[in-house]
Short mmCIF file of C-alpha atoms and ligand atoms in Angstrom, two decimals:
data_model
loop_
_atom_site.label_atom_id
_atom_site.label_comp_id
_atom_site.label_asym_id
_atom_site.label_seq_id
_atom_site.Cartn_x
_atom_site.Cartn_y
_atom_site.Cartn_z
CA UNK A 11 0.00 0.00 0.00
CA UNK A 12 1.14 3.91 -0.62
CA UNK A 13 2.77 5.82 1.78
CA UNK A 14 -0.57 8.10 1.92
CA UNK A 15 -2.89 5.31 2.04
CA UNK A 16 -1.10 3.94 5.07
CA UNK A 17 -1.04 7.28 6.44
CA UNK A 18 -4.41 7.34 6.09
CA UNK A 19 -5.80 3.87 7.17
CA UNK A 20 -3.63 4.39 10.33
CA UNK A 21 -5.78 8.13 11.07
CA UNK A 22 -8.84 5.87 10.80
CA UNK A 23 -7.59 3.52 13.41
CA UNK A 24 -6.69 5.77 15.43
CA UNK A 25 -10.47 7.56 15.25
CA UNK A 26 -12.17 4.55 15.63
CA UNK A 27 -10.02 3.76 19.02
CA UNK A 28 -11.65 7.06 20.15
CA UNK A 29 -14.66 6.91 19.12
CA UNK A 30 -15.25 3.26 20.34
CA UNK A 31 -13.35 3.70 23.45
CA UNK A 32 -10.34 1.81 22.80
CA UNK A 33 -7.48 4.48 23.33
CA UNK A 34 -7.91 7.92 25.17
CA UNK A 35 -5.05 10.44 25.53
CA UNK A 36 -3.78 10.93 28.82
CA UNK A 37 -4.97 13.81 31.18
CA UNK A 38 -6.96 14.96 27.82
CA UNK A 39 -8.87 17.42 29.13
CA UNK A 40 -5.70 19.27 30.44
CA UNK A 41 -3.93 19.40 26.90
CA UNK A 42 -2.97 15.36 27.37
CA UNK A 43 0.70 14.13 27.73
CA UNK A 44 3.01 13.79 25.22
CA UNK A 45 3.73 9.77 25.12
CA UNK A 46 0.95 8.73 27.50
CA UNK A 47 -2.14 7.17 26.69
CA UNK A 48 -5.30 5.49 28.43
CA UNK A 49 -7.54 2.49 27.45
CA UNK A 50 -11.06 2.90 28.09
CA UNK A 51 -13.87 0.45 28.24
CA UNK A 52 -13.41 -1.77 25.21
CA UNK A 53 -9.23 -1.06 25.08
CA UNK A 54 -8.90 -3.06 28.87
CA UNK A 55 -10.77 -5.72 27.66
CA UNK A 56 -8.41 -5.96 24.43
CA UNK A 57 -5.37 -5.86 26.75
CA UNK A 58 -6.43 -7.87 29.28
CA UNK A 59 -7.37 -10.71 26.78
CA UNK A 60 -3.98 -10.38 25.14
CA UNK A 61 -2.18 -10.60 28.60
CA UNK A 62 -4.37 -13.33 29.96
CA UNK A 63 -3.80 -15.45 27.08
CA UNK A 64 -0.17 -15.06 26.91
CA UNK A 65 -0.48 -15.80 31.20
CA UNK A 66 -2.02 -19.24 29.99
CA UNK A 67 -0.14 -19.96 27.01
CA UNK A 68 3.89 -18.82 28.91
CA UNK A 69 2.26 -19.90 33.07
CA UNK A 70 -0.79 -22.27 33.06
CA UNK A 71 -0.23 -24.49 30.40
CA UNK A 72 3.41 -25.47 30.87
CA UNK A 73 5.29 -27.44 33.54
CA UNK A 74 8.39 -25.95 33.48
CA UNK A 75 7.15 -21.90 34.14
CA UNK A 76 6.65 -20.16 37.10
CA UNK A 77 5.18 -16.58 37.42
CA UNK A 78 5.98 -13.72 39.87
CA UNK A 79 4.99 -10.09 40.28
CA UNK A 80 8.07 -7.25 41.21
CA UNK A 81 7.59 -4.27 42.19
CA UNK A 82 8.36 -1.44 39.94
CA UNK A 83 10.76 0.60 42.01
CA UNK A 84 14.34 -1.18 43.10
CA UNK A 85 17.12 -0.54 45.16
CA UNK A 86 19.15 1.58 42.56
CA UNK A 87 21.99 -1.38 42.81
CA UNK A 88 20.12 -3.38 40.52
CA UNK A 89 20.44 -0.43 37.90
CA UNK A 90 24.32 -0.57 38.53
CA UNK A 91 24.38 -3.84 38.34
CA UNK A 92 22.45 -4.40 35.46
CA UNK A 93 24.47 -1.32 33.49
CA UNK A 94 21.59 0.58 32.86
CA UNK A 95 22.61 3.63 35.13
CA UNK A 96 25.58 3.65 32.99
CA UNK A 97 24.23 3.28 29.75
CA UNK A 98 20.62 2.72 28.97
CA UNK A 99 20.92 5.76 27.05
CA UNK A 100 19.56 6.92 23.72
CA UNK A 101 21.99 9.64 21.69
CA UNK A 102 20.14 13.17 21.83
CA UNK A 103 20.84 16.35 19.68
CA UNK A 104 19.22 19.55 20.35
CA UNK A 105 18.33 22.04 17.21
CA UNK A 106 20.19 25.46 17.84
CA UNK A 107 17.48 27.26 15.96
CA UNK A 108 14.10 26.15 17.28
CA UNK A 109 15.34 24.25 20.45
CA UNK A 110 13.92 21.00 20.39
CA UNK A 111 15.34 17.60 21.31
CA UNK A 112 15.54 14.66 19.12
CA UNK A 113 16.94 11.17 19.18
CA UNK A 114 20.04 11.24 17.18
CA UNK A 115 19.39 8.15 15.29
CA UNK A 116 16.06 9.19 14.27
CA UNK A 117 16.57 12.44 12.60
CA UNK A 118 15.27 12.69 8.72
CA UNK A 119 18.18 13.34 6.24
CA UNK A 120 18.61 15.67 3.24
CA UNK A 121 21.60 15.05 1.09
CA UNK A 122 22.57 12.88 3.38
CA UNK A 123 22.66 15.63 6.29
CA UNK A 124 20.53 15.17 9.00
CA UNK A 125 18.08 17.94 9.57
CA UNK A 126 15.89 19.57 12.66
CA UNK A 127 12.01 17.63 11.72
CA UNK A 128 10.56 20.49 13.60
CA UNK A 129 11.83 23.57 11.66
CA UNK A 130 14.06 22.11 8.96
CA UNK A 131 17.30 24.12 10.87
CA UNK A 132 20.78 21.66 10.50
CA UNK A 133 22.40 23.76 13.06
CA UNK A 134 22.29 20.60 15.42
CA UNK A 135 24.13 19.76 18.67
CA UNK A 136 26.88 16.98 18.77
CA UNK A 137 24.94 13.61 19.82
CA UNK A 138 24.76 13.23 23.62
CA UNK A 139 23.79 10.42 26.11
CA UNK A 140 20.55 10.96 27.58
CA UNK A 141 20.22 8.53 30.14
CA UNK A 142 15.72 7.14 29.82
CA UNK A 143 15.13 5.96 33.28
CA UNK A 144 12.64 8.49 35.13
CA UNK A 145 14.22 9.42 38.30
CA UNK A 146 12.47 9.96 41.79
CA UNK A 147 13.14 9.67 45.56
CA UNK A 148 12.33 6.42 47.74
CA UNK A 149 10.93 8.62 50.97
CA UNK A 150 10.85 12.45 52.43
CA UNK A 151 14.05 13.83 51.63
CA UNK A 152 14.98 14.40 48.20
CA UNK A 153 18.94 13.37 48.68
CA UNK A 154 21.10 11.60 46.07
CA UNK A 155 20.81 8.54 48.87
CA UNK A 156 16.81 8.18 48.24
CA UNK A 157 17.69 8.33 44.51
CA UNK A 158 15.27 5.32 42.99
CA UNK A 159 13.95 4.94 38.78
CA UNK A 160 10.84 3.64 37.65
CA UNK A 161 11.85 0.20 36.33
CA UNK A 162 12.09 0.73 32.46
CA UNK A 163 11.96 -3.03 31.97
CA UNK A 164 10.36 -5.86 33.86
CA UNK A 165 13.39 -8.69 33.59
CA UNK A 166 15.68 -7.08 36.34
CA UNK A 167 12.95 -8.64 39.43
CA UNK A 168 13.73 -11.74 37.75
CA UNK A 169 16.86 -12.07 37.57
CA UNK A 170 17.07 -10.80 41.19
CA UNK A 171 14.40 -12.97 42.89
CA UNK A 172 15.98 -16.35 40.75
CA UNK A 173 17.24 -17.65 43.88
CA UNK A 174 14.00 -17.06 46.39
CA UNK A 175 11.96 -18.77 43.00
CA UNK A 176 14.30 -21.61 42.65
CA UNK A 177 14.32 -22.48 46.11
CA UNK A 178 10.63 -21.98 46.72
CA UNK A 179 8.94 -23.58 43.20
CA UNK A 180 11.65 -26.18 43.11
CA UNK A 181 12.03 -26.09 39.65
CA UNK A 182 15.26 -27.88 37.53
CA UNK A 183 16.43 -26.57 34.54
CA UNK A 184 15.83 -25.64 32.36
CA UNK A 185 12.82 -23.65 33.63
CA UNK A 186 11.55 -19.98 33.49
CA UNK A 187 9.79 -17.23 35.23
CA UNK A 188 7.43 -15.15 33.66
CA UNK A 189 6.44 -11.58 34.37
CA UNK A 190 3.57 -8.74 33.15
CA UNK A 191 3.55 -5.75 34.43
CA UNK A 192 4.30 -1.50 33.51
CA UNK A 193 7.96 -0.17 32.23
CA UNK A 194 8.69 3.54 31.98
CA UNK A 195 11.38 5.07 29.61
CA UNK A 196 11.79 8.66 29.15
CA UNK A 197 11.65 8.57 25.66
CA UNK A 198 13.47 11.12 23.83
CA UNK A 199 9.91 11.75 21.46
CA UNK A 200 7.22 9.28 21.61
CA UNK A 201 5.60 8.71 18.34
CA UNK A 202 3.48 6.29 16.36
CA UNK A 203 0.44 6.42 18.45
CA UNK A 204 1.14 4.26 21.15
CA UNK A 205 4.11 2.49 19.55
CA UNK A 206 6.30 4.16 21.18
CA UNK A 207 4.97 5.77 24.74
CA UNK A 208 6.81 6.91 28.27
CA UNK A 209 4.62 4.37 30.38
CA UNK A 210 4.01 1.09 28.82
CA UNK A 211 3.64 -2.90 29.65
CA UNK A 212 5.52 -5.93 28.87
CA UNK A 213 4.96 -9.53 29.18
CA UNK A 214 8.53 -11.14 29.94
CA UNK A 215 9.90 -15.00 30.24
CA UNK A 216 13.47 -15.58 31.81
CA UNK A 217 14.43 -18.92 30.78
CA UNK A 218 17.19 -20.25 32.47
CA UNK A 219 19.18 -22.92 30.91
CA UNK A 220 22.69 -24.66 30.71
CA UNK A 221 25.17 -23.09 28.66
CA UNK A 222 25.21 -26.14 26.02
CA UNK A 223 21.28 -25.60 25.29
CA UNK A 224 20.91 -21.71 24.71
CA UNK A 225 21.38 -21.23 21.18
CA UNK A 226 18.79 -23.98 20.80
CA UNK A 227 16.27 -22.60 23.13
CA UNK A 228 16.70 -19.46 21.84
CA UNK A 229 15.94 -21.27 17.98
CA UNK A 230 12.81 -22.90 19.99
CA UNK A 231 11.81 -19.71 21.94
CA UNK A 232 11.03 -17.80 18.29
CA UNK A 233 8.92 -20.83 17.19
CA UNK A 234 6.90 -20.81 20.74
CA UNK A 235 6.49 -17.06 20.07
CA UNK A 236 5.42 -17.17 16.64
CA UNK A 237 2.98 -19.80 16.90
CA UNK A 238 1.60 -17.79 19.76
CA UNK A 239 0.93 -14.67 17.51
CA UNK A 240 -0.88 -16.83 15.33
CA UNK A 241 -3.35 -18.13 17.73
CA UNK A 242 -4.44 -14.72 18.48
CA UNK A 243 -4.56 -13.78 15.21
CA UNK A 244 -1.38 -12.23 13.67
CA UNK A 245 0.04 -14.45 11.01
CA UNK A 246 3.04 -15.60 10.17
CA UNK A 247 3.34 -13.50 6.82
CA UNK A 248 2.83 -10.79 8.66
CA UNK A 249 6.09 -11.09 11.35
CA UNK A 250 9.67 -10.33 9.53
CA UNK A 251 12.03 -11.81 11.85
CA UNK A 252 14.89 -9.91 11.51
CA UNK A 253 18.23 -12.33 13.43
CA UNK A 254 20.20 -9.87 14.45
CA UNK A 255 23.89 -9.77 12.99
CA UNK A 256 27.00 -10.15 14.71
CA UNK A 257 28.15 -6.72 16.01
CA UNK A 258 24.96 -5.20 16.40
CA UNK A 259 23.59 -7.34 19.48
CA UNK A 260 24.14 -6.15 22.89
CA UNK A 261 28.27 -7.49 23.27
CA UNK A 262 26.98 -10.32 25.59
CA UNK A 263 24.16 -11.80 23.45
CA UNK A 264 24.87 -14.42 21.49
CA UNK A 265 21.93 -14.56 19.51
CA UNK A 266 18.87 -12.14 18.62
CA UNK A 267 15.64 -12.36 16.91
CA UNK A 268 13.70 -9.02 16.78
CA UNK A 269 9.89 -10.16 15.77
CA UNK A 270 8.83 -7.23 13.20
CA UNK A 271 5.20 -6.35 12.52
CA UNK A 272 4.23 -4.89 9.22
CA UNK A 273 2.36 -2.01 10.98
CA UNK A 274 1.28 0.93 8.91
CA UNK A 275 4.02 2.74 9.81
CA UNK A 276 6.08 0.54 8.60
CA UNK A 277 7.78 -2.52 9.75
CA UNK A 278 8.69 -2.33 13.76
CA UNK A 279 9.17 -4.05 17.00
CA UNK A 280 7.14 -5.76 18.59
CA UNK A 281 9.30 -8.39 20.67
CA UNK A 282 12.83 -9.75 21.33
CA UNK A 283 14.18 -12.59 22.06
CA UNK A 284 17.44 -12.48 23.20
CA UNK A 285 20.49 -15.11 24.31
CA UNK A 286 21.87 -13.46 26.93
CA UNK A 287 24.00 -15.42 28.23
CA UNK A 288 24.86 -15.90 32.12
CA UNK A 289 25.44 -11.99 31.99
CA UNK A 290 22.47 -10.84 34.39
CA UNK A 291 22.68 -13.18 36.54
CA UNK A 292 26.65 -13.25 36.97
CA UNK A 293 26.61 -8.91 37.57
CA UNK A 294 23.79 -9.22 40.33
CA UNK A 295 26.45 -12.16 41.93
CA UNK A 296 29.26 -10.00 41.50
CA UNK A 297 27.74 -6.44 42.56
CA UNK A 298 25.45 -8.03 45.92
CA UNK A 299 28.28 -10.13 46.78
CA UNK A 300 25.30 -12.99 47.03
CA UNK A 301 25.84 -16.47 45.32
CA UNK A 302 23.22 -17.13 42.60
CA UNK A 303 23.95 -20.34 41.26
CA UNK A 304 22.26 -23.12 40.36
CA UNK A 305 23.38 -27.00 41.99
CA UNK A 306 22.59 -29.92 39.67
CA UNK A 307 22.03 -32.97 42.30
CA UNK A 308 22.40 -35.43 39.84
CA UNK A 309 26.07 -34.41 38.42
CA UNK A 310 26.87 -32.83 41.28
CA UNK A 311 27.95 -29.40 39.39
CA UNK A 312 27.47 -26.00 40.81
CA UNK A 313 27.08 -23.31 37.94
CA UNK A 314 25.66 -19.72 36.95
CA UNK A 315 22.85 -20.28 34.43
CA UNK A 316 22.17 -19.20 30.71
CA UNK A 317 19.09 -17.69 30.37
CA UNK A 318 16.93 -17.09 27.03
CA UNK A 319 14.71 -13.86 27.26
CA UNK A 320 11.67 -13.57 24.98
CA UNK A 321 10.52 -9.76 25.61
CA UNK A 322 7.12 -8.58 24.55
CA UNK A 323 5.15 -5.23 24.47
CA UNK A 324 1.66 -5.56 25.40
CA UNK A 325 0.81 -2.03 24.18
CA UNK A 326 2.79 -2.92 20.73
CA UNK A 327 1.05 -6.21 20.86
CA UNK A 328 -2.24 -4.68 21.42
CA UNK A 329 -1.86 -1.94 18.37
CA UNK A 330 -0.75 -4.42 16.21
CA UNK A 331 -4.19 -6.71 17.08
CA UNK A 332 -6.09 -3.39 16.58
CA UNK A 333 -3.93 -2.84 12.97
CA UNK A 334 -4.66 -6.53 11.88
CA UNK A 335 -8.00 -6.47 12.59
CA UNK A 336 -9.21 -3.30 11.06
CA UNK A 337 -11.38 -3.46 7.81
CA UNK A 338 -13.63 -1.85 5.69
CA UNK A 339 -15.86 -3.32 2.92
CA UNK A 340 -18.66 -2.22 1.14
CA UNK A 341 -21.65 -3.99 1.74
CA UNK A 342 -25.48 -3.62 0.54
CA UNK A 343 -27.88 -3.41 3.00
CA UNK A 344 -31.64 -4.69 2.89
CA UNK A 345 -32.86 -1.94 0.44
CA UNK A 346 -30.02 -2.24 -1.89
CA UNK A 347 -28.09 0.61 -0.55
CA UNK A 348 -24.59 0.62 -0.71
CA UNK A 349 -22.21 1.37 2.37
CA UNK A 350 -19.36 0.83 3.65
CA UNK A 351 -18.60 -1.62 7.00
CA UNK A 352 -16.06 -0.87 9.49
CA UNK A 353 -15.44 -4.13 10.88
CA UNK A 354 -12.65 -5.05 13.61
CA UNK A 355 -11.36 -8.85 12.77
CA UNK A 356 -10.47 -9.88 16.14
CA UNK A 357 -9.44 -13.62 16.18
CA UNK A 358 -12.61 -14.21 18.88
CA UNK A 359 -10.44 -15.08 21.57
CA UNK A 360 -9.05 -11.28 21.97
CA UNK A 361 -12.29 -9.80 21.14
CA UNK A 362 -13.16 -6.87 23.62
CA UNK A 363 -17.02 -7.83 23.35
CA UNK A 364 -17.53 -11.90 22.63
CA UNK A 365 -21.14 -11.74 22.74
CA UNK A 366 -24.09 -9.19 21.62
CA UNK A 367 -27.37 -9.69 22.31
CA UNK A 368 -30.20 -8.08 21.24
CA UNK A 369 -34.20 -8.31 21.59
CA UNK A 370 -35.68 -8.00 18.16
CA UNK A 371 -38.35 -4.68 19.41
CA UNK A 372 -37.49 -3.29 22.31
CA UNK A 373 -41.26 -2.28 22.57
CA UNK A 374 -42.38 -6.10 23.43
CA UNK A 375 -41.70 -7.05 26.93
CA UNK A 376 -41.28 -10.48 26.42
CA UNK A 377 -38.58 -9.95 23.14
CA UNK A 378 -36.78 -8.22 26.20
CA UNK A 379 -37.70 -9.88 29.02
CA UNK A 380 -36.13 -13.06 27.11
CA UNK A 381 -33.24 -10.98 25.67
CA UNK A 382 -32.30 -10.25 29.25
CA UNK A 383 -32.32 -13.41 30.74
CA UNK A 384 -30.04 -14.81 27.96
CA UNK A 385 -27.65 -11.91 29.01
CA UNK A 386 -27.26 -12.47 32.35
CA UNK A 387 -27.16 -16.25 31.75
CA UNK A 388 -24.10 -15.54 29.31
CA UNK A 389 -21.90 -12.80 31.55
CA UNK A 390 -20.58 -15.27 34.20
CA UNK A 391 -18.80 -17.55 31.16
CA UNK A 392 -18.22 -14.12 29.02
CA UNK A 393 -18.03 -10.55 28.22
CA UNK A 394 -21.65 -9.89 26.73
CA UNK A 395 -23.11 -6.92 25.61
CA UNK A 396 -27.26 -5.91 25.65
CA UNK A 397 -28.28 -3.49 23.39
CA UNK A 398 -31.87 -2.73 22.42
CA UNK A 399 -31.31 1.00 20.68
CA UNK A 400 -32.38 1.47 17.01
CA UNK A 401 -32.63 -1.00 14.24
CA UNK A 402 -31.09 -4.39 13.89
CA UNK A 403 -28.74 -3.45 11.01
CA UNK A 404 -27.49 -0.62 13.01
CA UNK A 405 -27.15 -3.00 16.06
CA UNK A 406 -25.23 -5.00 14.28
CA UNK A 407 -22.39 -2.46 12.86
CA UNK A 408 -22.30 -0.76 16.40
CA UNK A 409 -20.91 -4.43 17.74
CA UNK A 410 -18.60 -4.74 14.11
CA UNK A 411 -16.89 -1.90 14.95
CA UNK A 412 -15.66 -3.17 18.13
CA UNK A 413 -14.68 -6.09 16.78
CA UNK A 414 -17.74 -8.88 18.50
CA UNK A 415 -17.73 -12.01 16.54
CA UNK A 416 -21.07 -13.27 17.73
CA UNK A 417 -24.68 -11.34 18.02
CA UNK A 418 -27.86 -13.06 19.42
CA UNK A 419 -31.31 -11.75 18.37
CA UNK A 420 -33.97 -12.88 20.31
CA UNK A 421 -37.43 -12.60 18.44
CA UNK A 422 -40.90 -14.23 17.98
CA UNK A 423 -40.07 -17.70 16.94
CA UNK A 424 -37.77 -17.28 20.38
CA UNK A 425 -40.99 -16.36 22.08
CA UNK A 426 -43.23 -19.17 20.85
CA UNK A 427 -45.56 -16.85 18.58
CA UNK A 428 -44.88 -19.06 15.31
CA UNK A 429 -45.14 -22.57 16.97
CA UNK A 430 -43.46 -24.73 19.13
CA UNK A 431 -40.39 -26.02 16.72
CA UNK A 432 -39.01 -22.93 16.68
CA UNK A 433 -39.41 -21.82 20.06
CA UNK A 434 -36.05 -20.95 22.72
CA UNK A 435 -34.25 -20.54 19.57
CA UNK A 436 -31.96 -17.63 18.71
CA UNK A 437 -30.27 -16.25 15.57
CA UNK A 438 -26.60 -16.29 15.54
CA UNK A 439 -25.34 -13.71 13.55
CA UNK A 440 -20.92 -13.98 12.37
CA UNK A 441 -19.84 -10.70 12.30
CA UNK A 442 -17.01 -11.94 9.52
CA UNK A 443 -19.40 -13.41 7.28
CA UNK A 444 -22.75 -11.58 8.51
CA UNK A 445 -23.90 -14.87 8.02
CA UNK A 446 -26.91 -15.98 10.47
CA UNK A 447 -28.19 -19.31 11.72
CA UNK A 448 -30.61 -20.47 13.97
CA UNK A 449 -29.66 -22.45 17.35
CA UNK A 450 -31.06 -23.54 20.56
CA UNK A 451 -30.81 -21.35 23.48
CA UNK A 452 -29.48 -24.24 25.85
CA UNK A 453 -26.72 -25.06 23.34
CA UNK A 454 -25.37 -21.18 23.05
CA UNK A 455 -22.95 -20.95 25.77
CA UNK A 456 -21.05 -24.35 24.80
CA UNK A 457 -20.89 -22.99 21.00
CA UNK A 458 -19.76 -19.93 21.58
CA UNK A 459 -17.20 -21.01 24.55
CA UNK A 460 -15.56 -23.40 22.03
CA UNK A 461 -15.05 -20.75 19.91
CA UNK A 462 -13.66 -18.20 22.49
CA UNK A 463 -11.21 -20.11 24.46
P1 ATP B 27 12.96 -0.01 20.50
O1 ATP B 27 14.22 -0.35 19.75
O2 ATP B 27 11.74 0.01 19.64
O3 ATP B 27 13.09 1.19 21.38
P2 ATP B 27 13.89 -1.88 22.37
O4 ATP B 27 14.67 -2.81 21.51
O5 ATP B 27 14.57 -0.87 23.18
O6 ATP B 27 12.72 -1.22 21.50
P3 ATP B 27 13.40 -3.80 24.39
O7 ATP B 27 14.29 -3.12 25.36
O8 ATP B 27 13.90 -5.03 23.72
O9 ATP B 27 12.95 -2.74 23.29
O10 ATP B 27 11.99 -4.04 25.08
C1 ATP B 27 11.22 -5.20 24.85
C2 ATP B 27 9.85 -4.84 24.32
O11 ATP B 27 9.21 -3.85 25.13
C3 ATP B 27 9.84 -4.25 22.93
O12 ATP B 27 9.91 -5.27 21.94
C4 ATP B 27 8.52 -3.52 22.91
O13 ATP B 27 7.45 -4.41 22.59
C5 ATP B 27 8.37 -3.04 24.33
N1 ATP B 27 8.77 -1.63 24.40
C6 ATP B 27 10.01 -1.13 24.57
N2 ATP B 27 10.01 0.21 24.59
C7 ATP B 27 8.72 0.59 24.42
C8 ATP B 27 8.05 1.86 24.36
N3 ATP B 27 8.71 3.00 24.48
N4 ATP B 27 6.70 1.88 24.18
C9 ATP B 27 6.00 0.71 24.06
N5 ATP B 27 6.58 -0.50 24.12
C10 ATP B 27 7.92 -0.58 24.30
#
């Protein structure tokens, strides 16, 4: 697609995630905040299906996984430890002219010069470290002592709590702990919507490992990963894994696989998977002073583990569902009008809304009093959605546009009015194929729960 028409489908994304209550920008009503955002009703529901399922898929379903929950301030040793006080850095520049601050590596070029994107000025500082951990103070006074960050990635609790997990889930390797939870980097300019934001989430596995196995886990990690993206709906075709070459990987990695998505900004990020080595865990030994090996019982060896470290964005993960999913088609509708359908995709197991469910006239007590009770029947086992305002058709497009595979319509052969065969049966309309079909009321929650999990 063109340059302009990418432009442009990605301005209609971003409208409908307003308009339908996906994304919100921060503090809006005070002039927002550059690289913050908030999800409303029908964005949680998007991101907490995304993290749930990735909870089952990396937690519940496997034997060798653990979860645990850090907190998101540290003592600032882990940061020296872990290097990034000393260089989790991005290179800045500052335009003479206009005075605004870019990231070095980011800045458009002209002939080959790079140039100011805000007022075209090349009269540009020398690249600087700026250091993207937000700073603040652990208690009253504000002294160098109290000096804490806001965790800017979720692995460091990991690697510091291995021995308290080890001990206390008895695990062997290889095993790994997994983590979800908020990161904060002071980005040098957010961009891309929420591609690229100040406060965002990750879902992170440690996978710890003996030296011998971590190019192969790392080889089996990308598989895991990709057929996980699949099951909720981004395919294959659409990931460019891009393996990292030699010299550009952090120096103690000894593999990389960056996991690209074709978004309409072009091809970016959306989760690494890194070989790194024994490197974390050997700088927290060497900086608390506290052993963190592992002891094999059977060969009776003592060593610092590998560990394999598949890093994912839930906010990247959750724009690329909302990219993926976004359609329009034209349609007719029942008086041979023509219009266009905004329809969001979902695979059904992400879907904000699973469920819709709708009384035919919302005039006729029974149509709702029936309507009602299938709702409340369905809410326990699902997010479900009642909605008796304006016309069927219109019904129906309200619940494609946020993306609900399934809509119930309860009506008079539900109610009994045209005989007995047809009576406590439903139509079940697909949003993807708006095709319709007619099914028993007791056998709803089992068809649709199939489809869901
Ligand atoms: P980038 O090169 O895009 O800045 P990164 O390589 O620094 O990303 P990692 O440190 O590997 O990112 O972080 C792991 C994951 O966390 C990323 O793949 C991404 O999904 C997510 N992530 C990192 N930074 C941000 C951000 N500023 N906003 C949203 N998600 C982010």
């Amino acid at each position: 697609m063109a340059k302009d028409a990418q432009q442009h489908r990605m301005e209609k994304i971003v409208s409908l995630c307003k308009r339908r209550g996906f994304v919100f920008q921060s503090s809006e009503i005070y002039g927002g905040l550059n690289g913050f955002w908030d999800y409303g009703p029908m964005g949680v529901e998007l991101k907490r299906n995304l993290k749930d399922y990735w909870w089952r898929r990396m937690v519940h379903e496997r034997e060798d996984m653990v979860g645990m929950d850090g907190s998101i301030i540290m003592n600032r040793a882990v940061w020296r430890a872990s290097g990034h006080e000393e260089t989790f850095s991005d290179p800045m520049v500052d335009c003479k002219t206009c005075k605004s601050r870019h990231r070095a590596d980011q800045l458009p070029r002209k002939d080959d010069v790079p140039y100011c994107p805000n007022c075209g000025g090349r009269d540009l500082t020398e690249p600087r470290a700026f250091n993207l951990m937000f700073k603040s103070h652990a208690g009253p006074v504000e002294t160098d002592e109290n000096l804490v960050y806001l965790r800017p990635e979720t692995a460091q609790a990991m690697f510091v709590q291995f021995k308290n997990i080890l001990e206390t889930s008895r695990k062997k390797l290889p095993f790994g702990i997994a983590q979800i939870g908020k990161a904060f980097r002071n980005e040098i300019n957010p961009r891309n919507y929420t591609f690229r934001s100040r406060e965002f989430e990750q879902m992170e596995v440690e996978y710890f490992c003996r030296a011998e196995d971590g190019l192969a886990l790392t080889d089996y990690w990308l598989e895991e990963r990709l057929k996980f993206y699949e099951d909720i709906g981004i395919p294959r075709a659409k990931i460019r894994i891009n393996d990292i070459p030699d010299g550009e990987r952090a120096f103690y990695s000894k593999k990389t696989y960056d996991l690209e998505y074709d978004f309409p900004f072009g091809v970016s990020e959306l989760e690494g998977i890194a070989y790194r080595t024994d490197y974390d865990l050997s700088k927290h030994m060497e900086h608390s002073g506290k052993p963190l090996e592992y002891f094999d019982e059977e060969k009776k060896e003592k060593f610092v583990p590998h560990v394999v470290e598949p890093s994912a964005g839930v906010d990247r993960t959750t724009l690329a569902l909302l990219c993926e999913a976004f359609d329009e088609e034209e349609v007719t509708d029942d008086k041979g009008q023509k219009e266009v359908r905004t329809v969001l995709r979902f695979h059904p197991r992400m879907a904000p809304v699973k469920c819709g469910v709708f009384p035919l006239l919302k005039n006729k007590p029974a149509l709702v009093e029936k309507a009602r009770a299938i709702a409340v029947a369905l809410r326990p086992h699902m997010m479900t959605f009642y909605d008796e305002a304006g016309a069927i058709g219109r019904r129906y497009r309200r619940q494609d546009e946020i993306g609900t595979p399934f809509c119930v319509t309860v009506d008079f052969d539900t109610i009994g009015e045209n005989g007995p065969e047809k009576q406590d049966t439903v139509t079940l309309r697909h949003r993807d194929s708006m095709q319709q079909e007619r099914i028993p009321v007791t056998e709803l929650r089992a068809h649709l729960e199939a489809a869901i999990f």
